[in-house]
Coordinates of C-alpha atoms in Angstrom, one line a residue:
Chain A
M1 CA 94.4 99.3 41.1
N2 CA 96.5 97.2 38.8
R3 CA 98.7 96.3 41.8
R4 CA 95.9 95.6 44.1
S5 CA 94.3 93.1 41.6
L6 CA 97.7 91.6 41.1
I7 CA 98.0 90.8 44.8
W8 CA 94.5 89.6 45.2
G9 CA 94.8 87.6 42.0
A10 CA 98.2 86.0 43.1
T11 CA 96.5 85.3 46.6
F12 CA 93.7 83.3 44.9
T13 CA 96.0 81.5 42.6
T14 CA 98.5 80.6 45.3
M15 CA 95.7 79.3 47.4
A16 CA 94.3 77.1 44.8
L17 CA 98.0 76.0 43.9
G18 CA 98.7 75.2 47.6
F19 CA 95.5 73.3 47.8
M20 CA 96.2 71.2 44.7
I21 CA 99.8 70.5 45.6
T22 CA 98.9 69.4 49.2
L23 CA 96.1 67.2 47.7
E24 CA 98.6 65.7 45.2
L25 CA 101.1 64.9 47.9
T26 CA 98.8 63.5 50.3
S27 CA 96.8 61.4 47.9
Q28 CA 99.9 59.7 46.2
P29 CA 100.8 56.4 47.8
S30 CA 104.4 55.8 48.5
Y31 CA 106.1 53.1 46.6
D32 CA 109.0 51.5 48.1
S33 CA 110.0 49.3 45.1
G34 CA 111.0 52.3 42.9
Q35 CA 108.9 50.9 40.0
T36 CA 107.0 54.0 39.7
S37 CA 108.2 55.4 36.4
Y38 CA 105.9 55.6 33.4
I39 CA 108.2 53.2 31.4
D40 CA 108.2 50.6 34.2
L41 CA 104.5 50.8 34.4
R42 CA 104.2 50.3 30.7
T43 CA 106.6 47.3 30.8
Q44 CA 104.6 45.9 33.5
V45 CA 101.5 46.2 31.6
E46 CA 103.0 44.7 28.6
E47 CA 104.2 41.7 30.7
Q48 CA 100.7 41.4 32.1
A49 CA 99.2 41.5 28.7
Q50 CA 101.5 38.6 27.6
E51 CA 100.4 36.6 30.7
H52 CA 96.9 37.4 29.9
Q53 CA 97.2 35.9 26.5
L54 CA 98.9 32.8 27.9
L55 CA 96.0 32.5 30.3
E56 CA 93.4 32.9 27.7
Q57 CA 95.2 30.1 25.8
E58 CA 95.0 28.0 28.7
V59 CA 91.4 28.8 29.2
S60 CA 90.4 27.9 25.7
K61 CA 92.3 24.7 25.9
E62 CA 90.5 23.8 29.2
N63 CA 87.2 24.8 27.3
A64 CA 88.0 22.5 24.5
Q65 CA 88.5 19.7 26.9
L66 CA 85.3 20.6 28.8
A67 CA 83.4 20.5 25.4
E68 CA 84.9 17.1 25.0
Y69 CA 83.8 15.8 28.2
K70 CA 80.3 17.3 27.5
A71 CA 80.2 15.7 24.1
A72 CA 81.0 12.4 25.7
S73 CA 78.6 12.6 28.7
G74 CA 75.8 10.8 27.1
S75 CA 77.7 7.5 26.6
L76 CA 79.7 5.8 29.1
S77 CA 82.1 4.3 26.5
A78 CA 82.8 7.5 24.9
M79 CA 83.5 9.1 28.3
R80 CA 85.8 6.3 29.0
A81 CA 87.6 6.8 25.8
V82 CA 88.1 10.6 26.5
L83 CA 89.3 9.8 30.0
L84 CA 91.8 7.2 28.7
K85 CA 93.1 9.7 26.1
D86 CA 93.6 12.2 28.8
E87 CA 95.3 9.6 31.0
R88 CA 97.6 8.7 28.2
S89 CA 98.4 12.5 27.6
V90 CA 99.2 13.0 31.3
Q91 CA 101.4 9.9 31.4
Q92 CA 103.2 11.0 28.4
Q93 CA 103.9 14.3 29.9
A94 CA 105.0 12.7 33.3
G95 CA 107.3 10.4 31.2
I96 CA 105.7 7.2 32.3
L97 CA 105.3 6.1 28.7
P98 CA 108.0 5.3 26.2
A99 CA 108.7 8.2 23.9
T100 CA 109.9 7.7 20.3
G101 CA 111.2 10.2 17.7
P102 CA 114.1 11.7 16.0
G103 CA 116.9 12.3 18.4
I104 CA 120.4 11.6 19.4
T105 CA 122.4 9.1 21.4
I106 CA 125.6 9.8 23.4
T107 CA 128.0 7.1 24.4
I108 CA 130.4 7.8 27.1
Q109 CA 133.1 5.2 27.8
P110 CA 136.8 5.1 28.8
D111 CA 139.2 5.1 25.7
A112 CA 143.0 4.5 26.3
K113 CA 143.7 5.9 22.7
L114 CA 142.8 9.4 23.7
G115 CA 146.2 9.6 25.5
A116 CA 144.9 11.0 28.9
T117 CA 147.3 10.6 31.7
A118 CA 146.4 8.3 34.7
Q119 CA 145.7 11.6 36.8
E120 CA 143.3 12.8 34.1
E121 CA 141.6 9.6 33.7
A122 CA 141.1 9.4 37.4
L123 CA 138.9 12.7 37.2
F124 CA 135.8 11.3 35.5
P125 CA 135.0 8.5 37.9
Q126 CA 135.2 11.0 40.8
Q127 CA 132.9 13.5 39.2
A128 CA 130.7 11.4 36.8
D129 CA 127.4 12.3 38.3
Q130 CA 128.1 16.1 37.8
W131 CA 129.2 15.6 34.2
L132 CA 126.1 13.4 33.4
Q133 CA 124.0 16.1 35.0
E134 CA 125.6 18.7 32.9
V135 CA 125.0 16.9 29.7
V136 CA 121.4 16.2 30.6
N137 CA 120.8 19.8 31.5
V138 CA 122.3 21.0 28.2
L139 CA 120.1 18.5 26.3
F140 CA 116.9 19.4 28.3
G141 CA 117.5 23.2 27.9
N142 CA 118.0 22.7 24.2
G143 CA 115.2 20.9 22.6
A144 CA 115.2 17.3 24.4
T145 CA 111.8 16.2 25.2
A146 CA 112.6 12.8 26.8
I147 CA 116.0 11.5 28.0
S148 CA 117.3 8.3 29.5
I149 CA 120.7 7.2 30.9
N150 CA 121.2 3.5 30.3
D151 CA 117.5 3.0 29.7
N152 CA 116.6 4.7 33.0
R153 CA 114.1 7.6 32.0
L154 CA 114.6 10.9 33.5
V155 CA 111.6 12.6 34.9
T156 CA 111.2 15.5 37.3
T157 CA 112.0 13.5 40.4
S158 CA 114.9 11.7 38.9
S159 CA 118.3 11.5 40.5
I160 CA 121.8 11.1 39.2
R161 CA 124.1 10.3 42.1
L162 CA 127.7 9.0 42.5
V163 CA 127.6 6.3 45.1
S164 CA 131.3 5.6 45.7
V165 CA 133.7 4.8 48.5
D166 CA 137.4 4.6 48.0
N167 CA 136.6 4.5 44.2
I168 CA 134.3 1.4 44.7
G169 CA 130.9 1.9 43.5
G170 CA 129.6 4.1 40.6
V171 CA 126.7 6.1 39.2
H172 CA 123.2 5.6 40.3
V173 CA 120.2 6.9 38.2
N174 CA 116.9 6.8 39.8
G175 CA 118.4 4.7 42.4
H176 CA 119.7 2.0 40.0
P177 CA 123.5 1.4 39.5
I178 CA 124.6 1.9 35.9
D179 CA 127.9 1.0 34.4
Y180 CA 130.1 1.9 31.4
P181 CA 129.4 2.5 28.6
Y182 CA 127.0 5.4 29.6
I183 CA 124.5 5.6 26.9
I184 CA 122.3 8.8 27.0
K185 CA 119.3 8.7 24.6
A186 CA 117.5 11.8 23.9
V187 CA 114.4 12.5 21.8
G188 CA 114.0 16.1 20.5
N189 CA 115.3 18.7 18.1
I190 CA 118.4 17.2 16.9
S191 CA 120.2 20.3 15.5
D192 CA 119.4 22.2 18.7
M193 CA 120.8 19.7 21.0
Q194 CA 123.9 19.1 18.8
Q195 CA 124.6 22.7 18.6
A196 CA 124.3 23.2 22.4
L197 CA 126.7 20.3 22.9
Q198 CA 129.1 21.9 20.6
V199 CA 128.9 25.4 22.2
Q200 CA 129.4 24.0 25.7
V201 CA 132.5 22.0 24.3
L202 CA 131.4 18.9 26.3
Q203 CA 133.2 16.6 23.9
G204 CA 136.5 18.3 24.5
Y205 CA 136.2 18.0 28.5
F206 CA 135.2 14.4 28.3
E207 CA 138.2 13.5 26.0
A208 CA 140.5 15.5 28.2
M209 CA 139.5 13.1 31.0
G210 CA 140.1 10.0 28.6
E211 CA 136.5 9.4 27.9
D212 CA 134.8 8.9 24.6
F213 CA 131.9 11.3 23.8
I214 CA 130.4 9.8 20.7
V215 CA 127.3 11.6 19.5
K216 CA 125.0 9.8 16.9
Q217 CA 122.1 11.2 15.1
Y218 CA 118.9 9.4 14.3
P219 CA 116.7 11.7 12.3
S220 CA 113.9 9.2 11.2
K221 CA 110.4 9.3 12.8
S222 CA 111.2 6.2 15.0
G223 CA 115.1 7.1 15.4
V224 CA 115.3 6.9 19.2
T225 CA 113.1 5.2 21.7
V226 CA 113.4 6.3 25.4
P227 CA 111.7 3.9 27.6
G228 CA 109.1 4.9 30.1
Y229 CA 109.8 5.7 33.8
T230 CA 109.0 2.8 36.1
G231 CA 110.1 3.9 39.5
P232 CA 108.0 5.4 42.3
L233 CA 105.8 8.4 41.5
P234 CA 105.3 11.3 43.9
G235 CA 102.0 10.8 45.8
Q236 CA 101.9 7.0 45.2
Y237 CA 101.5 6.5 49.0
A238 CA 98.7 9.2 49.3
K239 CA 95.3 7.8 49.9
E240 CA 91.9 9.3 49.5
G241 CA 90.7 10.9 52.7
N242 CA 87.2 10.6 54.2
G243 CA 86.5 14.2 55.1
Chain B
M1 CA 100.1 93.5 51.0
I2 CA 102.9 91.4 49.5
W3 CA 102.5 88.9 52.2
L4 CA 98.8 88.1 51.0
P5 CA 99.9 85.6 48.3
V6 CA 102.1 83.9 51.0
L7 CA 99.2 83.7 53.3
G8 CA 97.2 82.3 50.3
L9 CA 99.6 79.6 49.8
V10 CA 99.6 78.7 53.5
V11 CA 95.8 78.7 53.7
G12 CA 95.6 76.6 50.6
V13 CA 98.1 74.0 52.0
A14 CA 96.1 74.1 55.4
L15 CA 92.8 73.5 53.4
G16 CA 94.4 70.5 51.6
L17 CA 95.4 69.0 54.9
V18 CA 92.3 69.7 56.8
T19 CA 89.7 68.8 54.1
N20 CA 91.3 65.3 53.9
V21 CA 90.2 65.0 50.3
T22 CA 91.9 62.1 48.5
I23 CA 92.2 61.8 44.8
P24 CA 92.2 58.2 43.4
V25 CA 95.4 57.0 42.0
A26 CA 93.9 56.7 38.4
F27 CA 93.2 60.4 38.5
S28 CA 96.5 61.3 40.1
S29 CA 98.2 62.2 36.6
Y30 CA 95.3 64.6 35.8
L31 CA 96.0 66.5 38.9
S32 CA 99.8 66.5 38.2
I33 CA 99.2 68.0 34.9
A34 CA 96.8 70.5 36.3
I35 CA 99.4 71.6 38.8
L36 CA 102.0 72.0 36.1
A37 CA 99.5 74.1 34.1
A38 CA 98.8 76.2 37.3
L39 CA 102.5 76.8 37.9
D40 CA 102.9 77.8 34.2
T41 CA 100.1 80.4 34.6
V42 CA 101.6 81.6 37.9
F43 CA 105.0 82.3 36.5
G44 CA 103.3 83.8 33.4
G45 CA 101.5 86.1 35.8
I46 CA 104.7 87.1 37.6
R47 CA 106.4 87.9 34.3
A48 CA 103.6 89.9 33.1
S49 CA 103.6 92.0 36.2
L50 CA 107.2 92.6 35.9
E51 CA 106.8 93.7 32.4
K52 CA 103.9 95.9 33.4
S53 CA 101.3 94.0 31.2
F54 CA 99.5 92.2 34.0
D55 CA 95.7 91.8 33.5
S56 CA 94.0 90.3 36.5
P57 CA 90.9 88.9 34.7
V58 CA 93.1 87.5 32.0
F59 CA 95.3 85.9 34.8
L60 CA 92.5 84.4 36.8
T61 CA 90.6 83.0 33.8
G62 CA 93.9 81.8 32.4
F63 CA 94.7 80.0 35.7
F64 CA 91.5 78.0 35.9
T65 CA 91.0 77.5 32.1
N66 CA 94.6 76.3 31.7
T67 CA 94.3 73.8 34.7
L68 CA 91.1 72.4 33.6
V69 CA 92.0 72.2 29.9
A70 CA 95.3 70.5 30.9
A71 CA 93.5 67.8 33.0
L72 CA 90.9 67.3 30.3
L73 CA 93.4 67.0 27.7
A74 CA 95.2 64.2 29.6
Y75 CA 92.0 62.5 30.2
I76 CA 91.0 62.6 26.5
G77 CA 94.5 61.3 25.6
N78 CA 94.2 58.4 28.1
Q79 CA 90.8 57.7 26.6
L80 CA 92.1 57.6 23.0
G81 CA 95.3 55.7 24.0
V82 CA 97.5 58.6 22.9
D83 CA 100.0 60.1 25.3
L84 CA 98.7 63.7 25.3
Y85 CA 99.7 63.7 28.8
L86 CA 103.5 63.8 27.6
A87 CA 102.7 66.6 25.0
A88 CA 101.2 68.7 27.7
V89 CA 104.1 68.1 30.1
V90 CA 106.7 69.1 27.3
A91 CA 104.5 72.2 26.3
F92 CA 104.0 73.5 29.9
G93 CA 107.7 72.5 30.8
V94 CA 109.0 74.6 28.1
R95 CA 106.8 77.5 28.8
L96 CA 107.7 77.3 32.5
F97 CA 111.4 77.5 31.8
Q98 CA 110.8 80.4 29.4
N99 CA 108.8 82.4 32.0
I100 CA 111.4 81.7 34.6
A101 CA 114.1 82.9 32.3
A102 CA 112.2 86.1 31.5
I103 CA 111.5 86.8 35.2
R104 CA 115.1 86.4 36.0
R105 CA 116.1 88.8 33.2
N106 CA 113.5 91.3 34.3
V107 CA 114.5 91.1 38.0
F108 CA 118.2 91.8 37.0
L109 CA 117.2 94.7 34.9
L110 CA 115.1 96.0 37.7
L111 CA 117.9 95.9 40.2
R112 CA 120.2 97.5 37.9
Q113 CA 117.8 100.2 37.2
R114 CA 117.4 101.0 41.0
K115 CA 121.1 100.8 41.5
I116 CA 121.6 103.4 38.8
E117 CA 118.7 105.5 40.1
R118 CA 120.3 105.4 43.5
E119 CA 123.8 106.5 42.1
V120 CA 122.2 109.3 40.3
A121 CA 120.4 110.4 43.4
A122 CA 123.6 110.3 45.4
R123 CA 125.5 112.5 42.9
Q124 CA 122.5 115.0 43.0
V125 CA 122.7 115.2 46.7
Q126 CA 126.4 115.9 46.7
P127 CA 127.3 119.6 46.3

């Protein structure tokens, strides 16, 4: 009797087990990315939560702007003032308006006293655009909010190019030729920018090529003024459509 | 009669394929833990039968109760935000290995016992 009940019990349970396992295997979608582990999912959820928080902040910002528009909707002058404020904010973000604040200036110019050989001195004029880009990238990546080179404001569409044939020509910023001394003005967090420049040992590289790399700090509120961008803007030739 | 459980397994698999039931991804973890509980009960049953202490009603009620309670526990843990799912996985995992080890020991004992019995029987046959 005991053996018989064991057999029947085992039969029922194996049947149920087989059914459940088949169900599990046929129901589970296959993932090719390999990101199926519990920890991966948890990380993804955390990332999504962070993104959600950022989006919520954005939504509250947009709501505040909407409330501002609604508050000003009764009066034409109030609406105009709000729109002008917005325009100014957008212009500031785009780099069209001058920016003033604490910052640094970097002066790059040839210096015979540095004792570089003729071969070393010849390096910088051949790679000037790359070195200027390097300095600008380091500054933008470490606290700079506005940068100009020889008063040419750098914006998202700016270019730093070396236009030279047989060593005749020079660096063009935003399509404008610039000449020595190259003066880079940067508004932003002074200590961050300065530390980043030191970490990258840029001064050492420039001096090895016979170029001065003089960094000056201007910590006051109106320390450095970077002019606004005056060149062509993306979309300036676009026109409003009819349909 | 020994082929009946194997036939049961085949019938279960066939039923699973034929019925075309799909479990939503959200409930997939509950089914996984239920399968783990079911496996634990099956191995427990095999162990009990080897130790001559198998009780069919206990086995069958244990199978269904453990399966349901494990899934329920995982569900409650999910609702509370506590990883009870992991606790169940660890508990059933440990029991599963203990049962498998006991089964292995019992099978070895059984085989040795039979070998000895055969040898004794062979000696008795010899004049």
